[in-house]
Coordinates of C-alpha atoms in Angstrom, one line a residue:
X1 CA -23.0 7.8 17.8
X2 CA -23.1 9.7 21.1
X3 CA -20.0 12.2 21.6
X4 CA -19.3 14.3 24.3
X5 CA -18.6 17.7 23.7
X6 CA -17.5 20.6 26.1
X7 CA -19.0 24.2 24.7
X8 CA -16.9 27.0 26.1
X9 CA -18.6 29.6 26.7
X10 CA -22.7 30.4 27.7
X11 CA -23.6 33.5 25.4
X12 CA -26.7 33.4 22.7
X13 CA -24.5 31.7 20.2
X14 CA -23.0 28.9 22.2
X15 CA -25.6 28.2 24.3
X16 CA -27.9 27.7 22.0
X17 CA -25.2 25.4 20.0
X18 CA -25.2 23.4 23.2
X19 CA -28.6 22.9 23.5
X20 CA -28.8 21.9 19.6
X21 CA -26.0 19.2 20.1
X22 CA -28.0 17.8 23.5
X23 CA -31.0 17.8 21.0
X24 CA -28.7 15.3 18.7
X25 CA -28.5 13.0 21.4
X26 CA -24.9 14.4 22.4
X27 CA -23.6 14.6 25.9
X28 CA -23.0 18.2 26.5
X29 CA -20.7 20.4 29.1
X30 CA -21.3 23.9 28.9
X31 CA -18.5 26.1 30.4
X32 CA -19.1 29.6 31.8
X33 CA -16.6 32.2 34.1
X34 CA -20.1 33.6 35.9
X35 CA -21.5 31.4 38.7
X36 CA -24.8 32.9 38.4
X37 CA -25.6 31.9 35.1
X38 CA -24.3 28.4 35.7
X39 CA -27.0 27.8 38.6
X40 CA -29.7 29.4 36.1
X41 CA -28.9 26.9 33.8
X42 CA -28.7 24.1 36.0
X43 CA -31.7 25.3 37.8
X44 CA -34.4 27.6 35.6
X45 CA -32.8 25.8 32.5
X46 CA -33.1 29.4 31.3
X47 CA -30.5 32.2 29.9
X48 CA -32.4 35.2 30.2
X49 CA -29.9 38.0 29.6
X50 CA -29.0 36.3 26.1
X51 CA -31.6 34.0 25.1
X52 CA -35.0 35.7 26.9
X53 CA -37.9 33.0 27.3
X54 CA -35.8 30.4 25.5
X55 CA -36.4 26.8 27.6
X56 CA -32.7 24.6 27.8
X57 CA -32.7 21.0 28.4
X58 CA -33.0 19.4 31.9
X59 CA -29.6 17.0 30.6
X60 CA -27.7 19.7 29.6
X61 CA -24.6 20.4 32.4
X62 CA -23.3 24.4 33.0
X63 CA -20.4 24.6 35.1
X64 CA -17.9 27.0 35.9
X65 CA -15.2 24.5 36.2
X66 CA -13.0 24.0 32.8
X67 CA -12.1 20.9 33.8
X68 CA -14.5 19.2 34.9
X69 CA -16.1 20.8 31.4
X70 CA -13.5 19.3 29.4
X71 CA -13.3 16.0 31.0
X72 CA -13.6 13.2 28.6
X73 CA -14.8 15.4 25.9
X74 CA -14.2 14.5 22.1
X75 CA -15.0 17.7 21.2
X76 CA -13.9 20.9 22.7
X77 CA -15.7 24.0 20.8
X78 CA -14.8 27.5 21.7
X79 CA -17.8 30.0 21.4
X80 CA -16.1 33.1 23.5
X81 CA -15.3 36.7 22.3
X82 CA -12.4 37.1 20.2
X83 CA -10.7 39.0 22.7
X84 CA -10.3 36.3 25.1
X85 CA -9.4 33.3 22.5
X86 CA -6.2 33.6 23.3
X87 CA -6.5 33.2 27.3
X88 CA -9.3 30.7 27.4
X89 CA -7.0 28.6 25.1
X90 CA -3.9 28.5 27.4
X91 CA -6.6 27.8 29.8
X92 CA -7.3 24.6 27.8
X93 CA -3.8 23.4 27.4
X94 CA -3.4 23.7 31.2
X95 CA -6.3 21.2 31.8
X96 CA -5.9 19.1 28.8
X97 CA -2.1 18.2 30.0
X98 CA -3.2 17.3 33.2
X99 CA -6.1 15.4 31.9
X100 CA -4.1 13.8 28.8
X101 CA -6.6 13.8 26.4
X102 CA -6.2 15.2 22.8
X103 CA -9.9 16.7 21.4
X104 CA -10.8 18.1 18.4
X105 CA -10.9 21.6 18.6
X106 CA -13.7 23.8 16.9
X107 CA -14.6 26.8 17.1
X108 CA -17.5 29.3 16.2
X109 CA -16.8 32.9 16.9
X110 CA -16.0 35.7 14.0
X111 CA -13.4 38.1 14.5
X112 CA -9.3 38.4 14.3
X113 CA -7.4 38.6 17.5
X114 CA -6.8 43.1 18.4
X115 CA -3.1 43.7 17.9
X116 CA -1.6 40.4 15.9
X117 CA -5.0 40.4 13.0
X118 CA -4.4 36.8 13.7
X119 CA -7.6 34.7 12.8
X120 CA -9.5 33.2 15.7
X121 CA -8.1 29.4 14.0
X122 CA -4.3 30.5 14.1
X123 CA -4.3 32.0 18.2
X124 CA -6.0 28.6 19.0
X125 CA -3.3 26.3 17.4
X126 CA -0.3 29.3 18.4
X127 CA -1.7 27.8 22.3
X128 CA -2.4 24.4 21.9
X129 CA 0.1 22.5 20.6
X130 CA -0.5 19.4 17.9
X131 CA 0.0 16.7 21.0
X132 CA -2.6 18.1 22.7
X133 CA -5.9 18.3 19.9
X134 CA -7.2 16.1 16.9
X135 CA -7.6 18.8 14.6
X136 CA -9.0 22.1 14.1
X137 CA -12.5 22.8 12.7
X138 CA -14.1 26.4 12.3
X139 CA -17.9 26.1 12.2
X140 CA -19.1 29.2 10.4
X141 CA -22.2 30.9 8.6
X142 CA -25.5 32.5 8.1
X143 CA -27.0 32.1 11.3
X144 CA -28.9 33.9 14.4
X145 CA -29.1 32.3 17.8
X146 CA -32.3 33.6 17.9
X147 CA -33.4 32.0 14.9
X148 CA -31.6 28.7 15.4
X149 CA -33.7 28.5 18.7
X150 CA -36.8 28.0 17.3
X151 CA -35.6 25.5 15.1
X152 CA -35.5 27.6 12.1
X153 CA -33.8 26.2 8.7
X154 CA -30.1 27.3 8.9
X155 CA -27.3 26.4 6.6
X156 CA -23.7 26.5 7.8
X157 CA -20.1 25.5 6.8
X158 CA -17.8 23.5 8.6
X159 CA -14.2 24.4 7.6
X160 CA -11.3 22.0 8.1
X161 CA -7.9 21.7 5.7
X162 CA -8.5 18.3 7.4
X163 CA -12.0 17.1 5.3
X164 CA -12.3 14.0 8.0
X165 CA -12.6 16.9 10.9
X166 CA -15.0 18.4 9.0
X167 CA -17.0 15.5 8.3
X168 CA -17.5 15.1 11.9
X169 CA -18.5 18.4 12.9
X170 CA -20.9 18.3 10.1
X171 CA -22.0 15.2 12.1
X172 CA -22.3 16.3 14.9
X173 CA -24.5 19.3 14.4
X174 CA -26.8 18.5 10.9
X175 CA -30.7 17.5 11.6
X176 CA -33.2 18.6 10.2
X177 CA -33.6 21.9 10.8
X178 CA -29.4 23.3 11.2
X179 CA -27.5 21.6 7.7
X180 CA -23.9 21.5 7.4
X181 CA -21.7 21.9 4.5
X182 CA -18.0 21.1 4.5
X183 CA -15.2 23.4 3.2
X184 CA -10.8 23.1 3.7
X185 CA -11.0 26.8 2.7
X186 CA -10.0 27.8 6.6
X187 CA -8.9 31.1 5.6
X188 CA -11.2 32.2 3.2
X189 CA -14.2 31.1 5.6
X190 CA -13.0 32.7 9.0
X191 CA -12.0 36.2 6.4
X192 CA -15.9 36.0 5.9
X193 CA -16.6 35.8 9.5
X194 CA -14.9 38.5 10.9
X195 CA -15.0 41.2 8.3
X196 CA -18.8 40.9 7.5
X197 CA -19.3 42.2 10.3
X198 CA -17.7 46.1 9.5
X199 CA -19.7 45.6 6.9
X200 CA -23.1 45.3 8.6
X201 CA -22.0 48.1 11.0
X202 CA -22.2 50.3 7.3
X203 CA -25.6 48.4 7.0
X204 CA -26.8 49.5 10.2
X205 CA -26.1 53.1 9.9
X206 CA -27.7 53.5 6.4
X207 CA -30.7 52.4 8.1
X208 CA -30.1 54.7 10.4
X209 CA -30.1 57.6 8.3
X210 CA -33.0 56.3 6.6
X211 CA -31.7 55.1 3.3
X212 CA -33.6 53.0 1.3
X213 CA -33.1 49.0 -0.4
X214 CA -30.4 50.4 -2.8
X215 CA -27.9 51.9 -0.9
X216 CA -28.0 48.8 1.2
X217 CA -27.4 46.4 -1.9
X218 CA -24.9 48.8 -3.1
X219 CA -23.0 48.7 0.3
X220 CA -23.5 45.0 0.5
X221 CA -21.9 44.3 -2.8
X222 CA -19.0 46.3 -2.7
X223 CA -18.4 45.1 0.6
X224 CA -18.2 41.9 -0.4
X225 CA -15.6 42.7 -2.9
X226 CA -13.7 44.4 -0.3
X227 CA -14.0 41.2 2.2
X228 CA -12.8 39.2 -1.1
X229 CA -10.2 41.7 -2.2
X230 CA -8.7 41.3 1.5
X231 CA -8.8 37.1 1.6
X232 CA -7.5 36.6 -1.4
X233 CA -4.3 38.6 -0.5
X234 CA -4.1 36.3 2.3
X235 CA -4.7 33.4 0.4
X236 CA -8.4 32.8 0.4
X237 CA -10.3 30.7 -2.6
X238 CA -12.3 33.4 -3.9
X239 CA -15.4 31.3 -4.7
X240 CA -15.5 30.7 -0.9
X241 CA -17.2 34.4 -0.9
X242 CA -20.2 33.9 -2.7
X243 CA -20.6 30.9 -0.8
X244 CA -21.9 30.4 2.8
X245 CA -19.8 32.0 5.2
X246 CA -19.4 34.6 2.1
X247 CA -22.4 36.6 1.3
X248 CA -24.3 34.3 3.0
X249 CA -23.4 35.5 6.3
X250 CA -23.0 39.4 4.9
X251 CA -26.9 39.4 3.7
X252 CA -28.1 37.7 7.0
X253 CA -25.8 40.1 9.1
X254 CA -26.7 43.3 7.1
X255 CA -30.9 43.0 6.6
X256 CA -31.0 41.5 10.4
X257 CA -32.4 43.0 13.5
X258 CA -30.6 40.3 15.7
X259 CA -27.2 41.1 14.6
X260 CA -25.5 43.0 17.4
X261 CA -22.9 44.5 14.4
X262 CA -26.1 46.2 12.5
X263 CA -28.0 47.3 15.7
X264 CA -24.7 49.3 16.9
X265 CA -24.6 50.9 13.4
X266 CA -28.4 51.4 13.2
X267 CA -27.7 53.6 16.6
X268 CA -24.7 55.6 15.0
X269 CA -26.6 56.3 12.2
X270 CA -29.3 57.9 14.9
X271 CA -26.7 60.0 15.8
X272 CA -25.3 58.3 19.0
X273 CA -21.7 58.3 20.1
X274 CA -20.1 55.0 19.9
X275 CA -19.6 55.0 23.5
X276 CA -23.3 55.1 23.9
X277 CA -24.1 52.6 21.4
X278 CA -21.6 50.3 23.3
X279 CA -23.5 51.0 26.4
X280 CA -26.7 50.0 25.2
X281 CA -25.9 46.8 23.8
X282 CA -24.5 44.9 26.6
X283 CA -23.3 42.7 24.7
X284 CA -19.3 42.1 22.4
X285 CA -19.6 43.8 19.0
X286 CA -16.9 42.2 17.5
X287 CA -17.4 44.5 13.9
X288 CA -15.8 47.3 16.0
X289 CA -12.2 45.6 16.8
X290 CA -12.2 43.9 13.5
X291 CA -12.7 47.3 11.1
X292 CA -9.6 48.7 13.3
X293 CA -7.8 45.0 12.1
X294 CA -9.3 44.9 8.8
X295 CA -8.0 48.7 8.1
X296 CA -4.7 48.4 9.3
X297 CA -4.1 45.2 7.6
X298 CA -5.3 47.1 4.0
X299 CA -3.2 50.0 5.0
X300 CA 0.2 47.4 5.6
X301 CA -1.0 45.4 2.6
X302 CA -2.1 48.2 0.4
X303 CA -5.4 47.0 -0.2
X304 CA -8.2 49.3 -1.2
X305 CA -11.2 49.5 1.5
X306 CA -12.9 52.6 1.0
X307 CA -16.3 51.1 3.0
X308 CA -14.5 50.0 5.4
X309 CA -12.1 52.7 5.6
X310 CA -14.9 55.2 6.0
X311 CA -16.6 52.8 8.9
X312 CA -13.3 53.1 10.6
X313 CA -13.4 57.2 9.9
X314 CA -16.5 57.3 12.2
X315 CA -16.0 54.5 14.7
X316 CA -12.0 55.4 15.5
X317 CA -11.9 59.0 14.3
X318 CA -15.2 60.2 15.0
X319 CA -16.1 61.7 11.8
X320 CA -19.6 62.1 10.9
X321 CA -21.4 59.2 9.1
X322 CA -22.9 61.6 6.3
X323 CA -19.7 63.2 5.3
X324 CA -18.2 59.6 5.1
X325 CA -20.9 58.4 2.8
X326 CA -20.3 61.8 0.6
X327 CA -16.9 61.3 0.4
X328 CA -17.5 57.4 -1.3
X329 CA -20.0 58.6 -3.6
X330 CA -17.7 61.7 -4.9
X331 CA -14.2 59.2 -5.6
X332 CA -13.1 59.0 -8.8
X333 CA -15.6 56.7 -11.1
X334 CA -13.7 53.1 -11.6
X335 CA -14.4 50.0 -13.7
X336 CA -16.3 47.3 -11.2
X337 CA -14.0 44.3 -11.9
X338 CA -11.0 45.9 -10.9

């Protein structure tokens, strides 16, 4: 059945999620605050600053109007920083009450909200009341724009306490290249998203330094009991972790080239200051906000993060990346179940 989503928000990720759900046969809106990349889209069919040389559909609409976006949409999917959630979401309630319509909500960024740690899920229903959407879905997972693209096979999870939601999302999106798996694990799926990406930042700058295949397995498996460790305090189903949105999404975000999070580490381990390394991306690094998040919520919860704990030693503190990784390797030897 043909749907009609509005996609909020023009960046690799959701521009290329619009351009898979026009390729299903959906009726797509894409939403974007910059004018100029609205009449590329509508008139090169091209996004070059995110997606270089990739073609969009003819049928597929950019606008820079959220409610002419949103108008009539079953489906409203939010695909913008984590920093801005919050506002593009009031945004949304404004136009939905004068519209009167009552979407589903999805969204597929990773991060928790600067300030509150709130996940991305919990800031979109604190702003849009239960009268106002169908349900909340978080669509989540190993995946690369970049890859996605050029049609490249991609498994995913669609997260909903609400396993009808879910079922639709999964709908929406699955064809033969991009499958979809459901989940009602909510918090234990967006607790992947977000902190996987401090992770690959520690990925990155072993690279960096030239470190070989094991200190990156090492770093990717104690990370991983870290990101567990964390979600199950907050009540997370622990076999959600070695699932999709789990290590999935940590091995594709630490071994990648096209994640943002391991580039900015890969330059730290070079030797660059942070500040330079967020000058040449260009781009959100959302790893960055989230190990400042992810360390204050172990420090309130008493939680032990060493990784991320050192990553947040040389992005917040500026302590050098070598005396970090010395000081993990010299703590006191421990059982690895614990």
């Amino acid at each position: 059945m043909t749907r009609k989503i509005a996609v909020l928000g023009a960046g690799s990720w959701g521009s290329v999620l619009a351009k898979v759900l026009v390729d299903n046969g959906h009726q797509v809106n894409l939403w974007t605050n910059m004018q100029a990349q609205a009449d590329e889209l509508n008139n090169q069919h091209t996004n070059e600053h995110y997606m270089p040389g990739l073609v969009y559909p003819e049928t597929l609409v950019t606008t820079t109007d959220l409610k002419a976006a949103v108008d009539g949409a079953d489906a409203v999917l939010f695909v913008v920083p984590t920093k801005v959630i919050r506002l593009v979401s009031q945004q949304l309630v404004a136009v939905l009450k004068e519209l009167k319509q009552k979407p589903l909500l999805i969204h597929a960024s990773k991060g928790l909200e600067l300030g509150s740690h709130k996940r991305i899920s919990e800031v979109i229903l604190e702003e849009v009341p239960a009268d106002l959407h169908g349900g909340m879905v978080v669509l989540s997972g190993p995946s690369h724009a970049e890859e996605v693209a050029k049609q490249d096979i991609t498994l995913i999870t669609a997260a909903s306490e609400d396993l009808v939601a879910a079922k639709l999302v999964q709908e929406l999106f699955m064809n033969n290249y991009l499958r979809i798996y459901t989940n009602q694990d909510v918090i234990g799926v967006e607790t992947g998203a977000a902190f996987k990406n401090v992770i690959a930042i520690g990925a990155g700058a072993l690279h960096g330094l030239g470190y070989g295949d094991d200190a990156k397995a090492a770093l990717m498996t104690r990370g991983l009991a870290e990101i567990s460790r964390l979600g199950v305090a907050f009540g997370a189903d622990p076999l959600t972790f070695i699932g999709l949105s789990g290590v999935g999404d940590l091995i594709v975000t630490c071994t990648s080239v096209h994640s943002r999070n391991w580039r900015a580490g890969d330059q730290l381990g070079q030797g660059k200051s942070l500040q330079e390394v967020i000058d040449n991306m260009g781009m959100v690094i959302e790893g960055i906000n989230t190990c400042k998040a992810a360390y204050e919520l172990a420090q309130a919860k008493g939680i032990e993060m060493p990784i991320t704990e050192a990553i947040y030693h040389v992005l917040y503190e500026n302590k050098d990346v070598k005396d970090e990784i010395a000081t993990l390797m010299k703590r006191e030897g421990k059982t690895e179940l614990a």
